[in-house]
XYZ file of C-alpha atoms in Angstrom:
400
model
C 102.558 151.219 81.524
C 100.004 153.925 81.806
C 101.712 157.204 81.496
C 99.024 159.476 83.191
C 98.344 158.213 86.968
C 99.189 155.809 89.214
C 95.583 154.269 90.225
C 94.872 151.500 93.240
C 91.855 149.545 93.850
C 89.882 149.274 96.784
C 90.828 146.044 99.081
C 90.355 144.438 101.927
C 93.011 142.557 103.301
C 92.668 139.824 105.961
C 95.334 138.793 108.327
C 95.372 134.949 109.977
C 97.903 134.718 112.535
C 98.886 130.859 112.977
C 101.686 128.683 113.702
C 103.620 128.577 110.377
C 105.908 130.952 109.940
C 105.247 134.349 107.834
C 106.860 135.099 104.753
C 109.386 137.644 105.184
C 107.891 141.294 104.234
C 109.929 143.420 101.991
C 111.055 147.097 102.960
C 108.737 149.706 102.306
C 109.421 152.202 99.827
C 111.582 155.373 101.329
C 113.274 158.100 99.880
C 116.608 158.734 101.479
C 119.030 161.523 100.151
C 122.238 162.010 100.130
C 123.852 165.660 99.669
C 126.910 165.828 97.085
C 128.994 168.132 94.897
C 127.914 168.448 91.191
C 131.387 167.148 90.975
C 130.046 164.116 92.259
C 127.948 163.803 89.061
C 129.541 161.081 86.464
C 129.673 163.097 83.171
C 128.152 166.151 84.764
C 130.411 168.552 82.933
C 130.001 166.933 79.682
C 126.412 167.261 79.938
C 124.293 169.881 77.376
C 122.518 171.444 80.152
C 121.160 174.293 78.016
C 118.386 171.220 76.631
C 117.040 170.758 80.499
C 116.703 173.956 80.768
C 114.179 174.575 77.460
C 112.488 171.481 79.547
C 113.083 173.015 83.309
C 110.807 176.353 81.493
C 108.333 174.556 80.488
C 107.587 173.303 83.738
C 107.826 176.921 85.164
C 104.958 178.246 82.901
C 102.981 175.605 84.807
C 103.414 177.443 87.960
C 102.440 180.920 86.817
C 99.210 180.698 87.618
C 99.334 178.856 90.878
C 99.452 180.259 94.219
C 102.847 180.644 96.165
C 101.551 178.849 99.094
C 100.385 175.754 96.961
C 102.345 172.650 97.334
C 104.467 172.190 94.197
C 103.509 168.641 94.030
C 101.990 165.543 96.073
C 105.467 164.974 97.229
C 106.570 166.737 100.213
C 109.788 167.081 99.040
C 109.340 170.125 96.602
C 108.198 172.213 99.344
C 106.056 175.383 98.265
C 105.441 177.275 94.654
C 106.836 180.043 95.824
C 110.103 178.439 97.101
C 110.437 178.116 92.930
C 109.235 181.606 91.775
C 112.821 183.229 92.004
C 114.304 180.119 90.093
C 111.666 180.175 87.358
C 112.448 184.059 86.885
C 115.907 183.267 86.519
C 115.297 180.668 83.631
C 114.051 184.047 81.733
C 116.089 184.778 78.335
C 118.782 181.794 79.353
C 119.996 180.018 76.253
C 122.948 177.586 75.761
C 124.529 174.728 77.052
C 127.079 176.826 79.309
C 124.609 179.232 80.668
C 122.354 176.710 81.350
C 125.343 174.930 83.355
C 125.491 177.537 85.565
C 122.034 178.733 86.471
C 121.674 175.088 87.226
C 124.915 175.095 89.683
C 123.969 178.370 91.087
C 120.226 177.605 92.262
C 120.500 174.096 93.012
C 122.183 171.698 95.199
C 122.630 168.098 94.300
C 121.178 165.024 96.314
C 121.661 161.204 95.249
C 118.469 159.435 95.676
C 118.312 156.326 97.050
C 115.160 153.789 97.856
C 116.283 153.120 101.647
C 119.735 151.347 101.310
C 119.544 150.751 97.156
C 120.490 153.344 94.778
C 120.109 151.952 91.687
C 116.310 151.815 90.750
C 114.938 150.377 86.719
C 114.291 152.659 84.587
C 112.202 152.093 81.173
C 111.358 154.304 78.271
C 107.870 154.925 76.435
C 107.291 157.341 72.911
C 104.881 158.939 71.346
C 102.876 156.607 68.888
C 101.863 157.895 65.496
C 98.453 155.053 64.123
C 96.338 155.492 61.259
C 92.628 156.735 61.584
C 89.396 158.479 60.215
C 86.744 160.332 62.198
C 84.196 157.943 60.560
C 83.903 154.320 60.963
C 84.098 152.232 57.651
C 85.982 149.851 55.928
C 89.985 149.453 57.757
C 89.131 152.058 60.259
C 87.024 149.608 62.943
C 88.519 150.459 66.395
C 87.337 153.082 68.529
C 89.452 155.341 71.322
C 86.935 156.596 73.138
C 86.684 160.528 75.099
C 85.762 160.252 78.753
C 82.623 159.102 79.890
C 80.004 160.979 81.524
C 79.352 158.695 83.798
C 83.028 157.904 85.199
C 83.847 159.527 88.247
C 87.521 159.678 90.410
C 88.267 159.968 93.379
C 91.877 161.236 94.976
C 92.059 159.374 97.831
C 94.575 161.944 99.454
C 91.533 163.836 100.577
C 90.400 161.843 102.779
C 93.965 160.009 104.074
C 97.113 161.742 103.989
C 98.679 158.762 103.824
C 96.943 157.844 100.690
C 98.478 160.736 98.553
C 98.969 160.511 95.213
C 96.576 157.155 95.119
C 93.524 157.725 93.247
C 90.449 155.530 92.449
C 87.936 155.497 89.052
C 84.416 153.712 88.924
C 80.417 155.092 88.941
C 77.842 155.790 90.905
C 75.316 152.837 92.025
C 72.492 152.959 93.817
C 74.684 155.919 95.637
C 77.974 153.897 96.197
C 80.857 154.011 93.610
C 81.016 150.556 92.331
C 84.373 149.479 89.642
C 83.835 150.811 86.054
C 83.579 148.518 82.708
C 86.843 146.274 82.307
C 88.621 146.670 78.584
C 86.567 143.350 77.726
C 83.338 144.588 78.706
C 84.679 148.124 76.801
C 85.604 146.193 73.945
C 82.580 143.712 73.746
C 80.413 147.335 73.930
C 79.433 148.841 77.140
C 80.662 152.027 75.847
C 78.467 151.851 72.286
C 76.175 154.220 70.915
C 77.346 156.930 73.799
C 78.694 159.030 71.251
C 82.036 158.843 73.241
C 84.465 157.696 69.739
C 86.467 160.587 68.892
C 88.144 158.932 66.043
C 88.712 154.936 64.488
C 92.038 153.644 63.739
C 93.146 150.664 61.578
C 94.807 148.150 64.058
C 93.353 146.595 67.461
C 97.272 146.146 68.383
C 98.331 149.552 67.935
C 95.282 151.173 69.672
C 96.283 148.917 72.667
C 100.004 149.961 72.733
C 98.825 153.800 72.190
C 96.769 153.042 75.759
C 99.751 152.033 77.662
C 102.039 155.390 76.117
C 98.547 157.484 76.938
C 99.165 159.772 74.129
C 99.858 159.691 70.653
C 99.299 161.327 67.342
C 96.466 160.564 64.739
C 97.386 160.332 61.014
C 94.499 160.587 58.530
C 94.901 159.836 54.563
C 94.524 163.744 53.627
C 98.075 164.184 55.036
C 96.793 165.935 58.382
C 97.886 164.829 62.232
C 95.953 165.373 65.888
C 97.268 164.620 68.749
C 95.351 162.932 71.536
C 96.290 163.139 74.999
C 95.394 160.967 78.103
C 91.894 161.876 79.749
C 91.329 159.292 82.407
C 91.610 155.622 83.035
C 88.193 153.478 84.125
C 90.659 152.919 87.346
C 91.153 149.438 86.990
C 94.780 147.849 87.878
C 97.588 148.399 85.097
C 98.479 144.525 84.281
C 101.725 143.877 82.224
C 100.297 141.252 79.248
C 104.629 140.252 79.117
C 103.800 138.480 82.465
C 100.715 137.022 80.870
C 103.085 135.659 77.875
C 106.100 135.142 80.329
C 103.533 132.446 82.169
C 102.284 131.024 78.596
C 106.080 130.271 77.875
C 104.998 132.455 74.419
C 108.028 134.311 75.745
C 111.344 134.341 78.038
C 111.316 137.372 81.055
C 114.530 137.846 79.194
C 113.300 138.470 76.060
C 109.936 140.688 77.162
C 110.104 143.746 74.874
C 107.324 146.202 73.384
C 108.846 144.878 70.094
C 108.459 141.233 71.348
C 104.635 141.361 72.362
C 103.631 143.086 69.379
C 105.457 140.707 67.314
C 103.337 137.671 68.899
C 99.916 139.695 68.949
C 100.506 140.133 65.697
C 101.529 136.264 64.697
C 98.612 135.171 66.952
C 95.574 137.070 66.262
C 92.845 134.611 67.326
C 94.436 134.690 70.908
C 95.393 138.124 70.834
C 92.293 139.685 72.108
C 92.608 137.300 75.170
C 95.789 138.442 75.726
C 95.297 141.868 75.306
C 92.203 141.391 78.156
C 94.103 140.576 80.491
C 95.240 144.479 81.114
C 91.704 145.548 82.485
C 92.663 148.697 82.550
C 91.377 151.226 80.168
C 92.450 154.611 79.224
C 89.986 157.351 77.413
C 91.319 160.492 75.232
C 90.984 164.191 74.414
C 92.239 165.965 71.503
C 95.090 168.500 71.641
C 94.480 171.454 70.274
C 95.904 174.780 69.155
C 99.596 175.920 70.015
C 99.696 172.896 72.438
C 99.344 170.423 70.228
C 101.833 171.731 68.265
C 104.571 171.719 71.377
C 104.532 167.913 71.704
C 102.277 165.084 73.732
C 100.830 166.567 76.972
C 102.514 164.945 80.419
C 100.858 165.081 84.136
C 102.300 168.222 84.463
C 99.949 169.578 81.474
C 102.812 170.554 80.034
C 103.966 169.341 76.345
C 106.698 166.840 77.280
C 111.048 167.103 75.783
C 112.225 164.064 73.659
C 114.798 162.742 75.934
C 114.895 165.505 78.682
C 111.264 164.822 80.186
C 111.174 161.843 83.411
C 108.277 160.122 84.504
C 108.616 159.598 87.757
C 106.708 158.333 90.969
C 104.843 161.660 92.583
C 104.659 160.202 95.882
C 108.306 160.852 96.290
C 109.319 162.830 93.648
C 107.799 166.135 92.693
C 106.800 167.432 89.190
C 109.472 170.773 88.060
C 112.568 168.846 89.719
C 115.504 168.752 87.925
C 117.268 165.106 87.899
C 121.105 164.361 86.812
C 120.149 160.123 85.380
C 123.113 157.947 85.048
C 122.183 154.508 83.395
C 122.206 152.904 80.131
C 119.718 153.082 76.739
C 119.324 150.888 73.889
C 120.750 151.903 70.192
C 117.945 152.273 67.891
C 120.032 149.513 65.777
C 118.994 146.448 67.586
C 122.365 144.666 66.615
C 124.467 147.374 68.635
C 125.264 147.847 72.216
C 123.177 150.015 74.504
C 124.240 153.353 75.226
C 125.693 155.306 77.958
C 123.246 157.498 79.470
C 124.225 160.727 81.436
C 122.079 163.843 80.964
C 120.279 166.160 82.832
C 116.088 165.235 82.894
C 112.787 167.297 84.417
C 110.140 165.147 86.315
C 107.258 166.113 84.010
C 105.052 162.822 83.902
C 104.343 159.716 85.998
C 102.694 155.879 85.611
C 100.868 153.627 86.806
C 103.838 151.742 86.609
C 106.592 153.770 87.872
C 106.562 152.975 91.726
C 109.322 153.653 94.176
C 111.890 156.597 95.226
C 114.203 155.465 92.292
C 112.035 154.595 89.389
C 111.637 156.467 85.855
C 110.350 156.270 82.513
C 112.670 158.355 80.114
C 110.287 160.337 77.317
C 111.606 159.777 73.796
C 109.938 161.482 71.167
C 107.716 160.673 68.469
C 107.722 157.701 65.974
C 109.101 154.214 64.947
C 112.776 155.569 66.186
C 111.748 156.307 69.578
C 109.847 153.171 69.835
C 112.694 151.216 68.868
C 114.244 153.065 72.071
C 111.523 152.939 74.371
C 110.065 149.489 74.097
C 113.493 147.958 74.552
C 114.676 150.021 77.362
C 114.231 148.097 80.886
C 117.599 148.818 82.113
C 119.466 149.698 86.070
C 120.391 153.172 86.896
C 120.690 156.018 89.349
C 119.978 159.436 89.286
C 120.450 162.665 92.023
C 117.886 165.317 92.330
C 118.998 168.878 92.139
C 116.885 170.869 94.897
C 116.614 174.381 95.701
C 118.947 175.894 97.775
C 117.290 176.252 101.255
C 114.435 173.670 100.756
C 114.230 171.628 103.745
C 115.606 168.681 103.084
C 116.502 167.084 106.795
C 113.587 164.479 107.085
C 115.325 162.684 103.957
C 118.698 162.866 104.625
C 120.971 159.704 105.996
């Protein structure tokens, strides 16, 4: 899934009206609230709040410098900036799980989110990668992540139709029209060479693939040092999921579709793996993290460095970027031979995805390295979640 933005391609769509009957459309996508007591929250009192919170601040530094009368986010929902400037100064010198509790109970009121009639929604997980790389190509190091081109341009489409918020498109300019960028095959096969666009070569065609769908990882070179790199646009092609590709091969069960699972046949099938690995035309480039920000963590939409297990990708279209969100649901053990989890906790929308579509949809952040992975990757499970909104936001054009 890309981790960055959700990105839609141009179409044109045809309708035949005839005598055989139409297949039956599903519902469109609408957020619907309900309002409840944070007593209504399963495991809300157990919860450590005070971890949210260390998240909910990061997000408020991201508003400093914005303008009260700004939108907080694509979604309508979060109202205006400065609806959020009195909570934000009230997250200042709060520490502790009981604190925390309370700030949160005393600005906020609690809404369960539902996507029209359903309330349960799938939510995944995705980590921070760590691969192996030089700043020089030679000998292992042979695969390129490349910086943004010049050349690539994007478009937010919410300019020119507010009902296209939030959808965005990528390509270059053509004989002055804006025709699709390079595909990862034509990327790969070298329509990106001699640019001077690498900004470093790892070891492993595999890993540099899965470190495209996270959008953001860390760089480990054989003098001990790390970068980070962080996502810097996608060549705006659709996000395709290769399990499908392998679910359709019969390489693979939809049961058994994991981020272990596809790795594990890329890896046991490299002369078909590039094929595989094609099918996902989508392409994401790279910038380096520097300075105190790199040392905070991997970079979300929000520009903000993203909370193992506390930061929520979510789907901007209907859920801002700074709300807090009480998740009920279910994780995987890291052990692979234990149960999953219960999952209650407290969680800032701080990223979003190409993949994560729909009112109740989210991609839980956790952390850094093979642990996380073993979390994330496996993670494709039901759940619910509530938002907590400001008191006095507007909320009457959601409610049932």
């Amino acid at each position: 899934m890309l981790r960055r933005w959700s990105w839609v391609p141009a179409a044109v769509v045809i309708v035949v009206q005839g005598c055989a009957p139409q297949p039956e459309q599903p519902e469109p996508d609408r957020l619907v609230l309900r309002a409840v007591s944070f007593q209504d929250l399963p495991g809300w009192e157990a919860g450590d709040h005070g971890a949210a919170l260390r998240a909910l601040q990061r997000s408020c530094a991201a508003l400093e410098e914005r303008a009260d009368d700004e939108p907080l986010d694509i979604a309508p929902l979060g109202g205006r900036v400065g609806e959020w400037r009195g909570i934000c100064a009230a997250t200042a010198g709060l520490y502790g799980a009981a604190p925390a509790r309370e700030f949160f109970e005393a600005h906020f009121a609690p809404y369960q989110a539902r996507n029209g009639a359903a309330a349960e929604g799938l939510f995944t997980g995705y980590f921070e990668p760590e691969l192996r790389g030089a700043m020089q190509a030679g000998g292992r190091y042979g695969v390129p992540l490349y910086g943004r081109p010049h050349d690539l341009v994007t478009v937010d489409l919410g300019l020119f139709r507010a009902a296209l918020a939030g959808e965005r498109v990528a390509g270059r300019i053509a004989n002055g029209a804006l025709e699709p960028y390079a595909t990862r095959t034509e990327i790969d096969d070298g329509a990106l060479a001699a640019q001077g666009l690498e900004l470093v070569w790892v070891d492993d065609p595999v890993d540099a693939f899965f470190l495209h769908i996270q959008g953001s990882g860390r760089i480990a070179f054989e003098d001990g040092t790390t970068r980070r790199l962080a996502y810097a646009a996608t060549n705006g092609h659709s996000y395709f999921s290769i399990g499908r590709k392998l679910v359709a091969l019969g390489a693979l069960s939809r049961e058994d579709v994991s981020m272990q699972t596809i790795r594990d046949w890329l890896v046991a099938n490299p002369e078909r793996a590039s094929e595989v690995m094609h099918e996902n035309a989508s392409y994401i480039f790279f910038r380096w993290l520097e300075d105190e920000q790199a040392d905070d963590g991997p970079v979300g939409a929000q520009k903000v460095a993203l909370t193992a297990g506390r930061s929520l990708a979510v789907d901007r279209r209907f859920v801002p970027m700074t709300v807090p969100i009480w998740l009920e649901g279910s994780a995987p053990d890291p052990d692979p031979a234990r149960e999953d989890r219960p999952l209650r906790r407290l969680m800032v929308a701080q990223d979003t995805g190409g993949a994560i579509r729909g009112p109740v949809r989210g991609d839980v952040f956790w952390g850094t390295g093979a642990e996380a992975g073993a979390v994330a990757g496996r993670m494709k499970h039901a759940g619910r979640y509530w938002l907590l909104l400001p008191h006095g936001l507007d909320v009457t054009a959601y409610l049932d």
